[in-house]
Structure formats: structure tokens, C-alpha cells
mmCIF file of C-alpha atoms in Angstrom:
data_model
loop_
_atom_site.group_PDB
_atom_site.id
_atom_site.type_symbol
_atom_site.label_atom_id
_atom_site.label_comp_id
_atom_site.label_asym_id
_atom_site.label_seq_id
_atom_site.Cartn_x
_atom_site.Cartn_y
_atom_site.Cartn_z
ATOM 1 C CA GLY A 1 -4.388 11.757 21.640
ATOM 2 C CA GLN A 2 -4.433 14.739 18.523
ATOM 3 C CA GLN A 3 -6.457 13.979 15.828
ATOM 4 C CA VAL A 4 -6.530 15.853 12.296
ATOM 5 C CA MET A 5 -9.442 15.248 10.176
ATOM 6 C CA GLN A 6 -9.532 16.098 6.878
ATOM 7 C CA ILE A 7 -12.417 16.406 4.242
ATOM 8 C CA PRO A 8 -13.147 15.321 1.682
ATOM 9 C CA GLN A 9 -11.134 11.962 1.117
ATOM 10 C CA TYR A 10 -11.788 12.550 -2.930
ATOM 11 C CA GLN A 11 -12.214 15.250 -5.014
ATOM 12 C CA HIS A 12 -12.897 15.208 -8.854
ATOM 13 C CA VAL A 13 -13.021 18.239 -10.671
ATOM 14 C CA GLN A 14 -13.259 19.672 -14.272
ATOM 15 C CA GLU A 15 -9.749 21.603 -14.901
ATOM 16 C CA GLY A 16 -10.759 25.405 -14.394
ATOM 17 C CA GLU A 17 -12.779 24.553 -11.538
ATOM 18 C CA ASP A 18 -12.249 25.825 -7.906
ATOM 19 C CA PHE A 19 -11.154 23.044 -5.102
ATOM 20 C CA THR A 20 -11.291 23.225 -1.442
ATOM 21 C CA THR A 21 -9.857 20.706 1.031
ATOM 22 C CA TYR A 22 -10.716 21.106 5.120
ATOM 23 C CA CYS A 23 -8.742 20.464 7.895
ATOM 24 C CA ASN A 24 -10.647 20.025 11.178
ATOM 25 C CA SER A 25 -8.218 19.231 14.930
ATOM 26 C CA SER A 26 -9.694 18.049 17.980
ATOM 27 C CA THR A 27 -7.293 20.414 19.792
ATOM 28 C CA THR A 28 -6.165 23.840 19.474
ATOM 29 C CA LEU A 29 -2.938 24.169 17.346
ATOM 30 C CA SER A 30 0.028 26.222 17.583
ATOM 31 C CA ASN A 31 0.214 26.092 14.060
ATOM 32 C CA ILE A 32 -0.614 24.056 10.983
ATOM 33 C CA GLN A 33 1.113 22.804 7.796
ATOM 34 C CA TRP A 34 0.309 22.018 4.140
ATOM 35 C CA TYR A 35 2.320 19.188 2.253
ATOM 36 C CA LYS A 36 1.653 17.941 -1.199
ATOM 37 C CA GLN A 37 2.019 14.958 -2.638
ATOM 38 C CA ARG A 38 1.904 14.021 -6.463
ATOM 39 C CA PRO A 39 0.962 10.735 -7.761
ATOM 40 C CA GLY A 40 4.006 8.300 -7.105
ATOM 41 C CA GLY A 41 5.702 10.688 -5.230
ATOM 42 C CA HIS A 42 6.876 11.734 -1.716
ATOM 43 C CA PRO A 43 5.060 14.328 0.404
ATOM 44 C CA VAL A 44 6.566 17.813 -0.264
ATOM 45 C CA PHE A 45 6.091 20.759 2.385
ATOM 46 C CA LEU A 46 4.029 23.713 0.831
ATOM 47 C CA ILE A 47 3.763 26.401 3.887
ATOM 48 C CA GLN A 48 3.051 27.054 7.552
ATOM 49 C CA LEU A 49 0.363 29.002 9.137
ATOM 50 C CA VAL A 50 0.892 30.361 12.516
ATOM 51 C CA LYS A 51 -1.283 33.143 13.457
ATOM 52 C CA SER A 52 -5.416 32.911 14.035
ATOM 53 C CA GLY A 53 -7.107 33.968 11.124
ATOM 54 C CA GLU A 54 -4.073 34.027 8.816
ATOM 55 C CA VAL A 55 -4.514 33.882 5.150
ATOM 56 C CA LYS A 56 -1.238 33.067 2.687
ATOM 57 C CA LYS A 57 -1.320 32.832 -1.117
ATOM 58 C CA GLN A 58 1.026 31.009 -3.330
ATOM 59 C CA LYS A 59 -0.196 31.895 -6.723
ATOM 60 C CA ARG A 60 -3.585 30.014 -6.908
ATOM 61 C CA LEU A 61 -3.317 28.524 -3.942
ATOM 62 C CA THR A 62 -5.017 30.153 -0.710
ATOM 63 C CA PHE A 63 -4.260 28.667 2.767
ATOM 64 C CA GLN A 64 -6.234 29.953 5.680
ATOM 65 C CA PHE A 65 -5.960 28.944 9.475
ATOM 66 C CA GLY A 66 -9.134 29.445 11.628
ATOM 67 C CA GLU A 67 -9.713 31.977 14.279
ATOM 68 C CA ALA A 68 -9.927 29.489 17.046
ATOM 69 C CA LYS A 69 -7.088 27.747 15.404
ATOM 70 C CA LYS A 70 -8.883 24.220 15.398
ATOM 71 C CA ASN A 71 -9.294 24.422 11.589
ATOM 72 C CA SER A 72 -7.544 25.236 8.084
ATOM 73 C CA SER A 73 -8.246 24.910 4.518
ATOM 74 C CA LEU A 74 -6.895 24.965 1.743
ATOM 75 C CA HIS A 75 -8.317 26.400 -1.753
ATOM 76 C CA ILE A 76 -7.035 26.173 -5.147
ATOM 77 C CA THR A 77 -8.523 28.335 -7.920
ATOM 78 C CA ALA A 78 -9.161 27.450 -11.768
ATOM 79 C CA THR A 79 -7.554 24.026 -11.069
ATOM 80 C CA GLN A 80 -4.781 22.940 -13.579
ATOM 81 C CA THR A 81 -3.662 19.191 -14.447
ATOM 82 C CA THR A 82 -0.330 19.854 -12.486
ATOM 83 C CA ASP A 83 -2.756 20.341 -9.167
ATOM 84 C CA VAL A 84 -3.391 16.662 -9.301
ATOM 85 C CA GLY A 85 -2.194 15.035 -6.091
ATOM 86 C CA THR A 86 -2.948 14.283 -2.613
ATOM 87 C CA TYR A 87 -2.886 17.320 -0.130
ATOM 88 C CA PHE A 88 -1.977 16.614 3.706
ATOM 89 C CA CYS A 89 -2.660 18.961 6.410
ATOM 90 C CA ALA A 90 -0.819 18.216 9.695
ATOM 91 C CA GLY A 91 -0.601 19.846 13.384
ATOM 92 C CA PRO A 92 2.124 19.605 16.180
ATOM 93 C CA ASN A 93 0.978 16.928 18.632
ATOM 94 C CA SER A 94 1.514 17.449 22.509
ATOM 95 C CA GLY A 95 4.788 17.175 24.269
ATOM 96 C CA ASN A 96 7.815 15.956 22.625
ATOM 97 C CA THR A 97 6.248 13.982 19.649
ATOM 98 C CA PRO A 98 6.375 14.357 15.572
ATOM 99 C CA LEU A 99 3.841 16.154 13.278
ATOM 100 C CA VAL A 100 -0.002 14.444 13.228
ATOM 101 C CA PHE A 101 -0.889 14.328 9.744
ATOM 102 C CA GLY A 102 -4.561 14.120 8.528
ATOM 103 C CA LYS A 103 -5.658 11.264 6.177
ATOM 104 C CA GLY A 104 -5.362 13.989 2.778
ATOM 105 C CA THR A 105 -7.393 15.011 -0.026
ATOM 106 C CA ARG A 106 -7.046 13.146 -2.871
ATOM 107 C CA LEU A 107 -7.646 15.510 -6.244
ATOM 108 C CA SER A 108 -8.024 14.578 -9.510
ATOM 109 C CA VAL A 109 -8.506 16.905 -12.443
ATOM 110 C CA ILE A 110 -10.298 15.980 -15.444
ATOM 111 C CA ALA A 111 -8.826 17.595 -18.538
ATOM 112 C CA ASP B 1 23.047 18.324 -2.999
ATOM 113 C CA GLY B 2 21.277 17.867 0.500
ATOM 114 C CA GLY B 3 18.299 15.873 1.092
ATOM 115 C CA ILE B 4 17.181 12.527 1.970
ATOM 116 C CA THR B 5 17.870 9.147 -0.241
ATOM 117 C CA GLN B 6 16.025 5.947 0.334
ATOM 118 C CA SER B 7 17.100 2.372 -1.142
ATOM 119 C CA PRO B 8 16.088 0.488 -3.096
ATOM 120 C CA LYS B 9 13.201 2.100 -4.836
ATOM 121 C CA TYR B 10 11.529 -1.386 -5.070
ATOM 122 C CA LEU B 11 11.939 -4.452 -2.647
ATOM 123 C CA PHE B 12 10.580 -7.767 -3.108
ATOM 124 C CA ARG B 13 9.899 -10.065 0.046
ATOM 125 C CA LYS B 14 9.607 -13.650 0.268
ATOM 126 C CA GLU B 15 7.305 -15.234 3.249
ATOM 127 C CA GLY B 16 9.401 -15.376 6.375
ATOM 128 C CA GLN B 17 12.025 -12.980 5.406
ATOM 129 C CA ASN B 18 13.454 -9.956 6.735
ATOM 130 C CA VAL B 19 14.444 -6.945 4.771
ATOM 131 C CA THR B 20 15.862 -3.663 5.574
ATOM 132 C CA LEU B 21 15.077 -0.286 3.984
ATOM 133 C CA SER B 22 17.898 2.524 3.884
ATOM 134 C CA CYS B 23 17.516 5.889 4.666
ATOM 135 C CA GLU B 24 20.324 8.436 4.605
ATOM 136 C CA GLN B 25 20.253 12.278 5.186
ATOM 137 C CA ASN B 26 22.690 14.764 4.723
ATOM 138 C CA LEU B 27 20.768 17.557 5.899
ATOM 139 C CA ASN B 28 22.428 17.344 9.576
ATOM 140 C CA HIS B 29 19.069 16.730 10.969
ATOM 141 C CA ASP B 30 18.472 15.769 14.630
ATOM 142 C CA ALA B 31 15.106 14.157 13.972
ATOM 143 C CA MET B 32 14.325 10.963 11.624
ATOM 144 C CA TYR B 33 10.981 9.221 10.970
ATOM 145 C CA TRP B 34 9.472 6.276 8.951
ATOM 146 C CA TYR B 35 6.119 6.312 7.485
ATOM 147 C CA ARG B 36 4.264 3.420 6.199
ATOM 148 C CA GLN B 37 1.437 4.621 3.064
ATOM 149 C CA ASP B 38 -1.301 2.494 1.664
ATOM 150 C CA PRO B 39 -2.821 2.867 -1.333
ATOM 151 C CA GLY B 40 -5.040 5.770 -0.984
ATOM 152 C CA GLN B 41 -4.367 6.290 2.622
ATOM 153 C CA GLY B 42 -2.325 8.391 4.794
ATOM 154 C CA LEU B 43 0.902 8.707 6.675
ATOM 155 C CA ARG B 44 1.111 6.194 9.653
ATOM 156 C CA LEU B 45 3.824 6.739 11.856
ATOM 157 C CA ILE B 46 5.957 3.478 12.487
ATOM 158 C CA TYR B 47 9.407 4.864 14.800
ATOM 159 C CA TYR B 48 11.026 7.810 15.214
ATOM 160 C CA SER B 49 14.151 9.031 16.569
ATOM 161 C CA GLN B 50 14.922 12.648 18.081
ATOM 162 C CA ILE B 51 18.661 11.784 18.248
ATOM 163 C CA VAL B 52 21.361 9.248 18.004
ATOM 164 C CA ASN B 53 21.046 5.992 19.624
ATOM 165 C CA ASP B 54 17.396 6.604 20.886
ATOM 166 C CA PHE B 55 14.157 5.815 19.272
ATOM 167 C CA GLN B 56 10.482 5.686 20.041
ATOM 168 C CA LYS B 57 7.613 3.537 18.489
ATOM 169 C CA GLY B 58 4.915 5.165 16.552
ATOM 170 C CA ASP B 59 1.301 4.233 15.982
ATOM 171 C CA ILE B 60 1.996 0.628 14.352
ATOM 172 C CA ALA B 61 5.506 -0.334 15.096
ATOM 173 C CA GLU B 62 4.857 -4.180 15.607
ATOM 174 C CA GLY B 63 6.474 -5.799 13.052
ATOM 175 C CA TYR B 64 9.209 -3.500 12.586
ATOM 176 C CA SER B 65 12.608 -2.602 14.110
ATOM 177 C CA VAL B 66 14.814 0.538 13.397
ATOM 178 C CA SER B 67 18.406 1.578 14.839
ATOM 179 C CA ARG B 68 20.006 4.935 14.823
ATOM 180 C CA GLU B 69 23.705 4.471 15.260
ATOM 181 C CA LYS B 70 24.574 7.367 13.270
ATOM 182 C CA LYS B 71 22.964 10.930 12.815
ATOM 183 C CA GLU B 72 22.746 10.652 9.071
ATOM 184 C CA SER B 73 21.375 6.939 8.972
ATOM 185 C CA PHE B 74 18.007 5.803 10.155
ATOM 186 C CA PRO B 75 17.281 1.916 8.441
ATOM 187 C CA LEU B 76 13.940 0.164 8.944
ATOM 188 C CA THR B 77 13.757 -3.682 9.260
ATOM 189 C CA VAL B 78 10.554 -5.092 8.258
ATOM 190 C CA THR B 79 10.545 -8.608 10.356
ATOM 191 C CA SER B 80 8.731 -11.614 9.179
ATOM 192 C CA ALA B 81 6.205 -10.752 12.122
ATOM 193 C CA GLN B 82 4.623 -7.910 9.993
ATOM 194 C CA LYS B 83 2.438 -10.013 8.533
ATOM 195 C CA ASN B 84 0.999 -7.871 5.803
ATOM 196 C CA PRO B 85 4.184 -5.653 4.317
ATOM 197 C CA THR B 86 3.216 -4.560 1.185
ATOM 198 C CA ALA B 87 3.110 -0.771 1.239
ATOM 199 C CA PHE B 88 4.838 2.628 0.301
ATOM 200 C CA TYR B 89 7.616 3.470 3.059
ATOM 201 C CA LEU B 90 8.575 6.905 3.468
ATOM 202 C CA CYS B 91 11.468 8.377 5.709
ATOM 203 C CA ALA B 92 11.223 11.888 6.578
ATOM 204 C CA SER B 93 13.508 14.191 8.655
ATOM 205 C CA SER B 94 13.493 17.447 10.420
ATOM 206 C CA MET B 95 15.681 19.591 12.462
ATOM 207 C CA THR B 96 14.391 18.437 15.462
ATOM 208 C CA SER B 97 11.652 16.635 16.714
ATOM 209 C CA GLY B 98 8.500 18.035 18.980
ATOM 210 C CA ARG B 99 9.224 21.610 18.443
ATOM 211 C CA ALA B 100 5.971 22.816 16.969
ATOM 212 C CA ARG B 101 7.249 24.465 13.848
ATOM 213 C CA GLU B 102 9.362 22.088 13.045
ATOM 214 C CA THR B 103 8.680 20.955 8.914
ATOM 215 C CA GLN B 104 9.387 17.610 7.821
ATOM 216 C CA TYR B 105 11.840 16.654 4.814
ATOM 217 C CA PHE B 106 10.667 13.545 2.854
ATOM 218 C CA GLY B 107 12.861 10.856 0.998
ATOM 219 C CA PRO B 108 11.646 9.436 -2.654
ATOM 220 C CA GLY B 109 10.093 6.250 -0.789
ATOM 221 C CA THR B 110 10.642 2.627 -1.280
ATOM 222 C CA ARG B 111 8.082 0.040 -2.381
ATOM 223 C CA LEU B 112 8.070 -3.016 -0.687
ATOM 224 C CA LEU B 113 6.141 -6.139 -2.427
ATOM 225 C CA VAL B 114 5.606 -9.496 -0.901
ATOM 226 C CA LEU B 115 5.963 -12.677 -3.566
#
């Protein structure tokens, strides 16, 4: 079935450095969603991308959806300690079944 | 305030004991989900329900059971057949399931520990 792969699994950065996580699907996606989970917390929806080549920004976060709609990325510019957490991508499965989540990228920011 | 509540926040289970985790939502969502998260791991789907009185197994349903008697409620029972139940359990809901653009809203989670 549908698989969503995320890399890297972990990323440690100095505060102020940039960070990128990548999401790749085995099949073409109609859309992709991104979620953030703070340490000890629960996943919170960040954004959804729908169009081929779409780019959306939320302050220092830039989300991209690939032209072929099989990959996506999340880039954070000048990381801050508040960015710490695990970032998940998720894509729709076939038929009438739930979203498929990637395993996430855990970001640590060293002050 | 609309949202999803889970209780308890922490739960301790003895060997051979069944325990039930509560999940309630007042978002008027049709679909509800249960996920298991192990330390440093992603989200694994246990069960989901798209409508009252109906539910389907996810990827790791063995040792778990659910019911969906009310739209607002989707309790998860961790049975004694689940040999490694220590994990963080997350409940989520969405307006419907299977529609490509549905986003999921998560509850605060329950941490289950085996004594």
C-alpha cells in the first residue's frame, strides 16, 4: 500500500541555522499535510499543499510540494528553540482509508 | 471550547489486566482514530471509525478493541493479549474519513505504563 518516507529521522542544529525535512511518497498524492508535535505533546496540523509545485510560507517555515506530487519538503529558516519537535508529513491513502503518516523528523535546536 | 479530550493522562496496567482509554470529541466529526506512538517513533494506526456503530482495523489492531456507540466517543480497550502495551496513545478525529483533504485533530494523549 501507500508509503510515505521521511528523511532525516533526526536533525540537530545550532540555533540560527536552517533546517529541512523531506517527504517522499511511493505514489502520486492528491495533497500532502504537515504536522508538528512538540516534546510531550500531540501532533498539530500545520498546513496542506494541494497543487503541483505549490509553495506556501508561514513566517520562517516554507513548504513545497513537488511537481510530480510525489515529494514535499519543509524548510525552516534561522531555527529557534521554539521550533523543537517532530515534524510529520501525511498523505491520503487509496480508497476510503485514513491518512498515511511518515515516521517524522525530530528536530533538536541547540541554543 | 471545541476539541478532543482524552483521559486519563497517565494509566498504569498490571499484568493480565484490561484497561480502557477514553476519547471524546465535541467537534461533530464523523471519523475518529486511535494511534500508538512509541518513543522516537511515528504514528501507527490501531483502529478507526468512519461512522457510529462501525469501525475498521488499522495496522496494529491485535490486542486492542474499540467501540463507537456514540458519535462523540471512541474508547480504546487495551486487552491482556497486548503483550507490550507501554506507549503513548493518541486519539484523533476528522470531519470525515477518506476524503483526500481531511485534516486530523489530535487529543492530548494517554501514556500507558505496565507495572
